[in-house]
C-alpha positions as YAML, in Angstrom:
chain: A
units: angstrom
residues:
- id: 1
  name: MET
  ca: [146.91, -5.06, 42.48]
- id: 2
  name: ARG
  ca: [145.84, -7.99, 40.35]
- id: 3
  name: ALA
  ca: [148.18, -9.28, 38.05]
- id: 4
  name: ASN
  ca: [147.24, -8.54, 34.72]
- id: 5
  name: VAL
  ca: [147.07, -12.39, 33.78]
- id: 6
  name: TRP
  ca: [145.96, -11.34, 30.21]
- id: 7
  name: THR
  ca: [148.39, -9.02, 28.62]
- id: 8
  name: GLY
  ca: [151.19, -10.32, 30.56]
- id: 9
  name: ALA
  ca: [154.58, -11.02, 28.52]
- id: 10
  name: ALA
  ca: [153.85, -14.18, 26.00]
- id: 11
  name: GLN
  ca: [155.11, -17.46, 27.13]
- id: 12
  name: LEU
  ca: [154.12, -19.55, 24.08]
- id: 13
  name: PRO
  ca: [156.04, -20.98, 21.38]
- id: 14
  name: TYR
  ca: [153.92, -18.40, 19.14]
- id: 15
  name: ASP
  ca: [155.11, -17.78, 15.11]
- id: 16
  name: LEU
  ca: [158.30, -16.03, 14.73]
- id: 17
  name: ASP
  ca: [159.30, -12.73, 12.66]
- id: 18
  name: ASP
  ca: [161.85, -12.38, 10.01]
- id: 19
  name: ALA
  ca: [164.47, -11.36, 12.97]
- id: 20
  name: GLY
  ca: [163.60, -14.98, 15.30]
- id: 21
  name: GLN
  ca: [161.16, -12.48, 17.36]
- id: 22
  name: PRO
  ca: [157.92, -13.31, 18.85]
- id: 23
  name: ALA
  ca: [155.01, -12.08, 15.86]
- id: 24
  name: THR
  ca: [153.00, -10.60, 18.56]
- id: 25
  name: GLN
  ca: [155.39, -7.47, 18.96]
- id: 26
  name: GLY
  ca: [155.75, -7.62, 14.84]
- id: 27
  name: SER
  ca: [155.04, -4.04, 12.83]
- id: 28
  name: LYS
  ca: [153.37, -1.40, 12.93]
- id: 29
  name: GLU
  ca: [152.30, -2.70, 9.30]
- id: 30
  name: ARG
  ca: [151.35, -6.32, 10.60]
- id: 31
  name: ARG
  ca: [149.44, -4.53, 13.05]
- id: 32
  name: ASN
  ca: [147.02, -2.35, 10.65]
- id: 33
  name: MET
  ca: [146.27, -5.17, 7.92]
- id: 34
  name: GLN
  ca: [144.23, -7.01, 10.93]
- id: 35
  name: ASP
  ca: [143.53, -3.96, 12.38]
- id: 36
  name: THR
  ca: [139.35, -4.23, 11.13]
- id: 37
  name: SER
  ca: [137.85, -0.97, 12.51]
- id: 38
  name: GLY
  ca: [134.14, 0.62, 11.10]
- id: 39
  name: SER
  ca: [134.22, 3.94, 10.80]
- id: 40
  name: GLY
  ca: [130.96, 6.16, 11.26]
- id: 41
  name: ARG
  ca: [130.86, 5.22, 15.43]
- id: 42
  name: ALA
  ca: [132.34, 6.89, 17.88]
- id: 43
  name: GLU
  ca: [131.46, 4.41, 21.00]
- id: 44
  name: PRO
  ca: [132.97, 0.31, 20.20]
- id: 45
  name: ALA
  ca: [131.01, -1.73, 21.80]
- id: 46
  name: VAL
  ca: [134.56, -4.16, 21.44]
- id: 47
  name: VAL
  ca: [137.73, -3.71, 21.59]
- id: 48
  name: LEU
  ca: [140.67, -6.96, 20.86]
- id: 49
  name: SER
  ca: [143.70, -5.90, 20.46]
- id: 50
  name: GLY
  ca: [146.45, -8.50, 20.37]
- id: 51
  name: VAL
  ca: [144.75, -11.50, 21.05]
- id: 52
  name: ASN
  ca: [146.62, -14.75, 21.06]
- id: 53
  name: LEU
  ca: [145.29, -17.88, 22.55]
- id: 54
  name: SER
  ca: [146.59, -21.41, 22.42]
- id: 55
  name: LEU
  ca: [144.16, -24.54, 23.52]
- id: 56
  name: GLY
  ca: [145.59, -27.94, 24.73]
- id: 57
  name: ARG
  ca: [148.86, -29.28, 26.31]
- id: 58
  name: ASP
  ca: [152.28, -29.47, 24.91]
- id: 59
  name: ALA
  ca: [152.59, -31.41, 21.70]
- id: 60
  name: ALA
  ca: [149.04, -31.72, 21.61]
- id: 61
  name: ARG
  ca: [149.10, -27.31, 22.01]
- id: 62
  name: VAL
  ca: [147.55, -25.97, 19.03]
- id: 63
  name: HIS
  ca: [147.87, -21.45, 18.43]
- id: 64
  name: ILE
  ca: [143.81, -20.92, 17.85]
- id: 65
  name: LEU
  ca: [143.80, -17.06, 17.69]
- id: 66
  name: LYS
  ca: [147.05, -14.83, 16.02]
- id: 67
  name: ASP
  ca: [147.30, -11.76, 16.99]
- id: 68
  name: LEU
  ca: [144.13, -10.94, 16.36]
- id: 69
  name: ASP
  ca: [142.70, -6.90, 16.40]
- id: 70
  name: LEU
  ca: [139.70, -6.12, 16.09]
- id: 71
  name: ARG
  ca: [136.99, -3.16, 17.19]
- id: 72
  name: ILE
  ca: [133.29, -3.72, 16.65]
- id: 73
  name: ASP
  ca: [130.39, -0.43, 17.09]
- id: 74
  name: ARG
  ca: [128.01, -0.42, 19.01]
- id: 75
  name: GLY
  ca: [124.68, -1.04, 17.49]
- id: 76
  name: GLU
  ca: [126.57, -3.02, 14.55]
- id: 77
  name: ALA
  ca: [126.11, -6.27, 13.01]
- id: 78
  name: ILE
  ca: [129.24, -8.10, 12.08]
- id: 79
  name: GLY
  ca: [129.44, -11.11, 9.84]
- id: 80
  name: LEU
  ca: [131.88, -13.16, 10.95]
- id: 81
  name: LEU
  ca: [132.97, -15.36, 7.96]
- id: 82
  name: GLY
  ca: [135.56, -18.50, 7.90]
- id: 83
  name: PRO
  ca: [135.86, -21.96, 7.26]
- id: 84
  name: SER
  ca: [135.74, -24.75, 9.65]
- id: 85
  name: GLY
  ca: [138.94, -24.84, 12.06]
- id: 86
  name: SER
  ca: [139.75, -20.62, 11.36]
- id: 87
  name: GLY
  ca: [139.04, -19.96, 14.88]
- id: 88
  name: LYS
  ca: [135.66, -18.09, 14.58]
- id: 89
  name: SER
  ca: [133.52, -20.01, 17.39]
- id: 90
  name: THR
  ca: [136.54, -19.41, 19.92]
- id: 91
  name: LEU
  ca: [136.69, -15.73, 18.66]
- id: 92
  name: LEU
  ca: [133.46, -15.88, 20.32]
- id: 93
  name: MET
  ca: [134.26, -17.04, 23.25]
- id: 94
  name: VAL
  ca: [136.61, -14.52, 23.66]
- id: 95
  name: MET
  ca: [134.35, -11.90, 23.36]
- id: 96
  name: ALA
  ca: [131.89, -13.50, 25.74]
- id: 97
  name: GLY
  ca: [134.26, -14.04, 28.56]
- id: 98
  name: LEU
  ca: [134.31, -17.69, 28.16]
- id: 99
  name: GLU
  ca: [137.76, -17.36, 26.92]
- id: 100
  name: ARG
  ca: [140.39, -16.00, 28.84]
- id: 101
  name: ALA
  ca: [143.03, -15.00, 25.67]
- id: 102
  name: ASP
  ca: [146.96, -15.55, 26.57]
- id: 103
  name: THR
  ca: [147.69, -12.21, 25.57]
- id: 104
  name: GLY
  ca: [146.16, -9.28, 23.97]
- id: 105
  name: SER
  ca: [143.46, -7.53, 25.93]
- id: 106
  name: VAL
  ca: [139.85, -7.91, 25.63]
- id: 107
  name: VAL
  ca: [137.16, -4.11, 26.42]
- id: 108
  name: VAL
  ca: [133.76, -5.39, 25.72]
- id: 109
  name: ALA
  ca: [130.78, -2.88, 27.07]
- id: 110
  name: GLY
  ca: [133.73, -0.70, 27.60]
- id: 111
  name: GLU
  ca: [134.95, -3.14, 30.59]
- id: 112
  name: ALA
  ca: [138.41, -4.23, 30.38]
- id: 113
  name: LEU
  ca: [137.59, -8.00, 30.81]
- id: 114
  name: ASP
  ca: [141.35, -8.89, 32.61]
- id: 115
  name: SER
  ca: [140.51, -6.82, 35.46]
- id: 116
  name: LEU
  ca: [137.20, -9.12, 36.52]
- id: 117
  name: SER
  ca: [137.31, -11.83, 38.86]
- id: 118
  name: GLU
  ca: [135.51, -15.17, 37.71]
- id: 119
  name: ASP
  ca: [132.43, -14.25, 39.57]
- id: 120
  name: SER
  ca: [132.16, -10.48, 38.39]
- id: 121
  name: LEU
  ca: [133.04, -11.82, 34.49]
- id: 122
  name: ALA
  ca: [129.70, -14.10, 34.87]
- id: 123
  name: ARG
  ca: [128.00, -11.31, 36.38]
- id: 124
  name: PHE
  ca: [128.91, -8.72, 33.65]
- id: 125
  name: ARG
  ca: [128.09, -11.68, 31.43]
- id: 126
  name: GLY
  ca: [124.41, -12.03, 32.11]
- id: 127
  name: ARG
  ca: [123.87, -8.31, 32.52]
- id: 128
  name: ASN
  ca: [125.45, -7.21, 28.87]
- id: 129
  name: ILE
  ca: [125.87, -10.43, 26.80]
- id: 130
  name: GLY
  ca: [123.42, -12.64, 25.44]
- id: 131
  name: ILE
  ca: [124.56, -16.13, 23.51]
- id: 132
  name: VAL
  ca: [122.90, -18.36, 21.50]
- id: 133
  name: PHE
  ca: [124.63, -21.56, 20.03]
- id: 134
  name: GLN
  ca: [123.56, -23.70, 17.62]
- id: 135
  name: SER
  ca: [122.44, -26.52, 19.89]
- id: 136
  name: PHE
  ca: [120.45, -24.61, 21.79]
- id: 137
  name: HIS
  ca: [121.21, -25.52, 25.55]
- id: 138
  name: LEU
  ca: [118.42, -25.65, 27.07]
- id: 139
  name: ILE
  ca: [117.79, -26.89, 31.02]
- id: 140
  name: PRO
  ca: [115.44, -29.84, 30.44]
- id: 141
  name: THR
  ca: [113.63, -30.04, 33.05]
- id: 142
  name: MET
  ca: [111.86, -26.68, 32.85]
- id: 143
  name: THR
  ca: [109.77, -25.13, 30.35]
- id: 144
  name: ALA
  ca: [109.77, -22.99, 27.77]
- id: 145
  name: LEU
  ca: [109.02, -20.12, 30.30]
- id: 146
  name: GLU
  ca: [111.26, -21.18, 32.96]
- id: 147
  name: ASN
  ca: [114.16, -21.29, 30.48]
- id: 148
  name: VAL
  ca: [113.26, -18.03, 29.81]
- id: 149
  name: ALA
  ca: [113.11, -16.30, 33.13]
- id: 150
  name: VAL
  ca: [117.14, -18.29, 34.35]
- id: 151
  name: PRO
  ca: [118.75, -15.39, 33.27]
- id: 152
  name: LEU
  ca: [116.16, -12.41, 34.22]
- id: 153
  name: GLU
  ca: [116.27, -14.23, 37.83]
- id: 154
  name: LEU
  ca: [119.74, -14.49, 38.32]
- id: 155
  name: ALA
  ca: [120.32, -11.10, 37.83]
- id: 156
  name: GLY
  ca: [118.41, -10.36, 40.47]
- id: 157
  name: LEU
  ca: [115.65, -8.73, 38.17]
- id: 158
  name: ASP
  ca: [111.92, -7.84, 39.06]
- id: 159
  name: GLU
  ca: [109.26, -9.82, 37.49]
- id: 160
  name: ALA
  ca: [110.77, -12.32, 35.49]
- id: 161
  name: GLN
  ca: [108.18, -15.35, 34.71]
- id: 162
  name: GLU
  ca: [106.00, -11.39, 32.95]
- id: 163
  name: ARG
  ca: [109.39, -10.52, 31.15]
- id: 164
  name: ALA
  ca: [110.14, -13.98, 29.76]
- id: 165
  name: ALA
  ca: [106.51, -14.02, 28.93]
- id: 166
  name: ARG
  ca: [106.61, -11.31, 27.03]
- id: 167
  name: GLU
  ca: [110.02, -12.36, 25.49]
- id: 168
  name: LEU
  ca: [108.18, -16.02, 24.42]
- id: 169
  name: ALA
  ca: [105.33, -14.09, 22.74]
- id: 170
  name: ALA
  ca: [108.03, -11.62, 20.83]
- id: 171
  name: VAL
  ca: [109.00, -14.81, 19.09]
- id: 172
  name: GLY
  ca: [105.79, -16.10, 18.63]
- id: 173
  name: LEU
  ca: [105.52, -19.46, 21.36]
- id: 174
  name: SER
  ca: [103.09, -18.18, 24.29]
- id: 175
  name: ARG
  ca: [100.89, -20.70, 23.77]
- id: 176
  name: ARG
  ca: [104.37, -22.98, 24.27]
- id: 177
  name: ARG
  ca: [105.56, -21.54, 27.00]
- id: 178
  name: GLN
  ca: [104.86, -24.32, 30.04]
- id: 179
  name: HIS
  ca: [106.15, -26.47, 27.27]
- id: 180
  name: TYR
  ca: [109.94, -28.40, 28.05]
- id: 181
  name: PRO
  ca: [112.07, -28.79, 25.18]
- id: 182
  name: ALA
  ca: [111.43, -32.57, 24.69]
- id: 183
  name: GLU
  ca: [108.10, -31.34, 23.55]
- id: 184
  name: LEU
  ca: [108.76, -28.76, 21.33]
- id: 185
  name: SER
  ca: [110.61, -28.96, 17.89]
- id: 186
  name: GLY
  ca: [113.99, -27.54, 17.30]
- id: 187
  name: GLY
  ca: [112.47, -24.12, 15.85]
- id: 188
  name: GLU
  ca: [110.85, -23.51, 18.24]
- id: 189
  name: GLN
  ca: [113.76, -24.86, 21.15]
- id: 190
  name: GLN
  ca: [115.97, -22.44, 19.46]
- id: 191
  name: ARG
  ca: [113.28, -19.73, 19.61]
- id: 192
  name: VAL
  ca: [113.40, -20.26, 23.30]
- id: 193
  name: ALA
  ca: [117.05, -19.93, 23.25]
- id: 194
  name: LEU
  ca: [116.80, -16.43, 21.37]
- id: 195
  name: ALA
  ca: [114.17, -15.45, 23.89]
- id: 196
  name: ARG
  ca: [116.33, -16.03, 26.69]
- id: 197
  name: ALA
  ca: [119.38, -14.37, 24.86]
- id: 198
  name: LEU
  ca: [117.57, -11.16, 24.56]
- id: 199
  name: ALA
  ca: [115.27, -11.29, 27.78]
- id: 200
  name: PRO
  ca: [118.44, -9.25, 29.90]
- id: 201
  name: ASP
  ca: [118.35, -6.98, 26.74]
- id: 202
  name: PRO
  ca: [122.37, -7.00, 26.61]
- id: 203
  name: ARG
  ca: [124.21, -4.38, 24.68]
- id: 204
  name: ILE
  ca: [125.92, -7.23, 22.56]
- id: 205
  name: LEU
  ca: [124.01, -10.52, 21.06]
- id: 206
  name: ILE
  ca: [126.41, -13.40, 19.79]
- id: 207
  name: ALA
  ca: [125.35, -16.19, 17.72]
- id: 208
  name: ASP
  ca: [127.39, -19.05, 16.74]
- id: 209
  name: GLU
  ca: [125.46, -20.87, 13.93]
- id: 210
  name: PRO
  ca: [121.98, -19.93, 15.13]
- id: 211
  name: THR
  ca: [120.49, -22.27, 12.43]
- id: 212
  name: GLY
  ca: [122.97, -24.98, 11.50]
- id: 213
  name: ASN
  ca: [120.41, -27.24, 13.23]
- id: 214
  name: LEU
  ca: [117.26, -26.17, 12.03]
- id: 215
  name: ASP
  ca: [115.76, -27.04, 7.99]
- id: 216
  name: GLU
  ca: [115.66, -23.85, 5.84]
- id: 217
  name: ALA
  ca: [112.60, -22.56, 6.02]
- id: 218
  name: THR
  ca: [113.20, -23.00, 9.66]
- id: 219
  name: GLY
  ca: [116.32, -21.17, 10.03]
- id: 220
  name: ALA
  ca: [115.24, -18.66, 8.08]
- id: 221
  name: GLU
  ca: [112.14, -17.64, 10.78]
- id: 222
  name: ILE
  ca: [114.74, -17.64, 13.35]
- id: 223
  name: ILE
  ca: [117.54, -15.47, 11.40]
- id: 224
  name: GLU
  ca: [114.82, -12.79, 10.34]
- id: 225
  name: LEU
  ca: [113.61, -13.58, 14.49]
- id: 226
  name: LEU
  ca: [117.75, -12.59, 15.42]
- id: 227
  name: PHE
  ca: [117.81, -9.51, 13.09]
- id: 228
  name: ALA
  ca: [114.78, -8.30, 14.41]
- id: 229
  name: GLY
  ca: [116.00, -8.35, 18.03]
- id: 230
  name: HIS
  ca: [118.92, -6.43, 16.74]
- id: 231
  name: ALA
  ca: [117.38, -3.47, 14.83]
- id: 232
  name: GLN
  ca: [114.70, -2.56, 17.45]
- id: 233
  name: ARG
  ca: [116.74, -3.13, 20.28]
- id: 234
  name: GLY
  ca: [119.51, -1.82, 18.89]
- id: 235
  name: THR
  ca: [122.05, -4.01, 19.97]
- id: 236
  name: THR
  ca: [125.58, -4.88, 18.96]
- id: 237
  name: LEU
  ca: [125.48, -8.26, 16.57]
- id: 238
  name: VAL
  ca: [128.04, -10.96, 16.69]
- id: 239
  name: LEU
  ca: [126.91, -13.76, 14.13]
- id: 240
  name: VAL
  ca: [128.73, -16.70, 12.75]
- id: 241
  name: THR
  ca: [127.75, -18.19, 9.60]
- id: 242
  name: HIS
  ca: [129.07, -20.49, 6.95]
- id: 243
  name: ASP
  ca: [127.24, -18.64, 4.55]
- id: 244
  name: PRO
  ca: [128.03, -15.47, 2.22]
- id: 245
  name: ALA
  ca: [124.55, -14.43, 1.60]
- id: 246
  name: LEU
  ca: [123.58, -14.72, 5.76]
- id: 247
  name: ALA
  ca: [127.28, -12.12, 6.06]
- id: 248
  name: LEU
  ca: [125.89, -10.01, 3.61]
- id: 249
  name: ARG
  ca: [122.63, -8.70, 5.80]
- id: 250
  name: CYS
  ca: [125.31, -7.44, 8.14]
- id: 251
  name: ASP
  ca: [126.60, -4.44, 8.70]
- id: 252
  name: ARG
  ca: [130.37, -5.48, 8.20]
- id: 253
  name: ILE
  ca: [132.06, -8.87, 7.32]
- id: 254
  name: VAL
  ca: [134.87, -10.30, 9.11]
- id: 255
  name: ARG
  ca: [137.05, -13.17, 7.66]
- id: 256
  name: LEU
  ca: [138.63, -15.32, 9.62]
- id: 257
  name: ARG
  ca: [141.76, -18.18, 8.28]
- id: 258
  name: SER
  ca: [143.86, -20.33, 10.42]
- id: 259
  name: GLY
  ca: [142.84, -17.94, 13.16]
- id: 260
  name: ARG
  ca: [143.78, -14.86, 11.28]
- id: 261
  name: ILE
  ca: [141.59, -11.77, 10.41]
- id: 262
  name: GLU
  ca: [142.27, -11.60, 6.23]
- id: 263
  name: ALA
  ca: [143.00, -9.20, 4.68]
- id: 264
  name: VAL
  ca: [141.02, -8.31, 1.47]
- id: 265
  name: PRO
  ca: [143.23, -8.60, -1.84]
- id: 266
  name: GLY
  ca: [143.86, -4.80, -3.06]
- id: 267
  name: GLY
  ca: [144.41, -3.70, 0.40]
- id: 268
  name: ALA
  ca: [140.92, -3.43, 1.43]
- id: 269
  name: SER
  ca: [140.05, -4.26, 5.44]
- id: 270
  name: ALA
  ca: [138.39, -8.02, 5.69]
- id: 271
  name: GLY
  ca: [135.96, -5.90, 7.68]
- id: 272
  name: ALA
  ca: [134.58, -3.74, 4.72]
- id: 273
  name: LYS
  ca: [130.98, -4.29, 3.37]
- id: 274
  name: LEU
  ca: [131.47, -6.95, 0.42]
...
């Protein structure tokens, strides 16, 4: 049987508790403080348990995510808030299977990601997870239509071009579908990126500062399209933002600071709606 590369014993110099033991073996009280489980929904879209991740080597190694527990329910919209360097984008990468945690378990759409090979993980991500980045990441040598069709073709879905055309129409770009990224404005490029992310009808939509490179008016249009896609399709949405007002549009807010989920003063969960 394949060794579990995500949940093995920690070999890294993580924080020690008062008894000198690794913090990943901390008390039940601490684990409950980290828990930001939602309520009222039975089937989770994402469950993270005891997740740690460090990046870099030797003296340059940095402990990014620290003993995180998080549950996100199916169809829920989560606003992920925190200062720069708090681990927000890294947490998204772990959820998407783009980074492998050092310890802990990651279950997404009912699948334990540690059990998947790299190829299987890529196929799983293509079927279940849509990602919208701050910097668009469109293929410059492909038209808008071709960019949106890419994940559909990789998944072997029928009528990829026709489905891509419908997705572009949904974001108001029917007349721009034969244009290349360099011929589109920043807002139009992000619309293409959103159409590409939604085209395979993913169970989970991850957006990492999707308006960060846009002006205020264009960013507001992208956010409306993002939440419309979430509402119309019942997709679980995980949105990273620095904007508390934007996070308030989500069902629940999760705050990160220094790689940990932050408890709200008075003992309330950091995942509560504020």
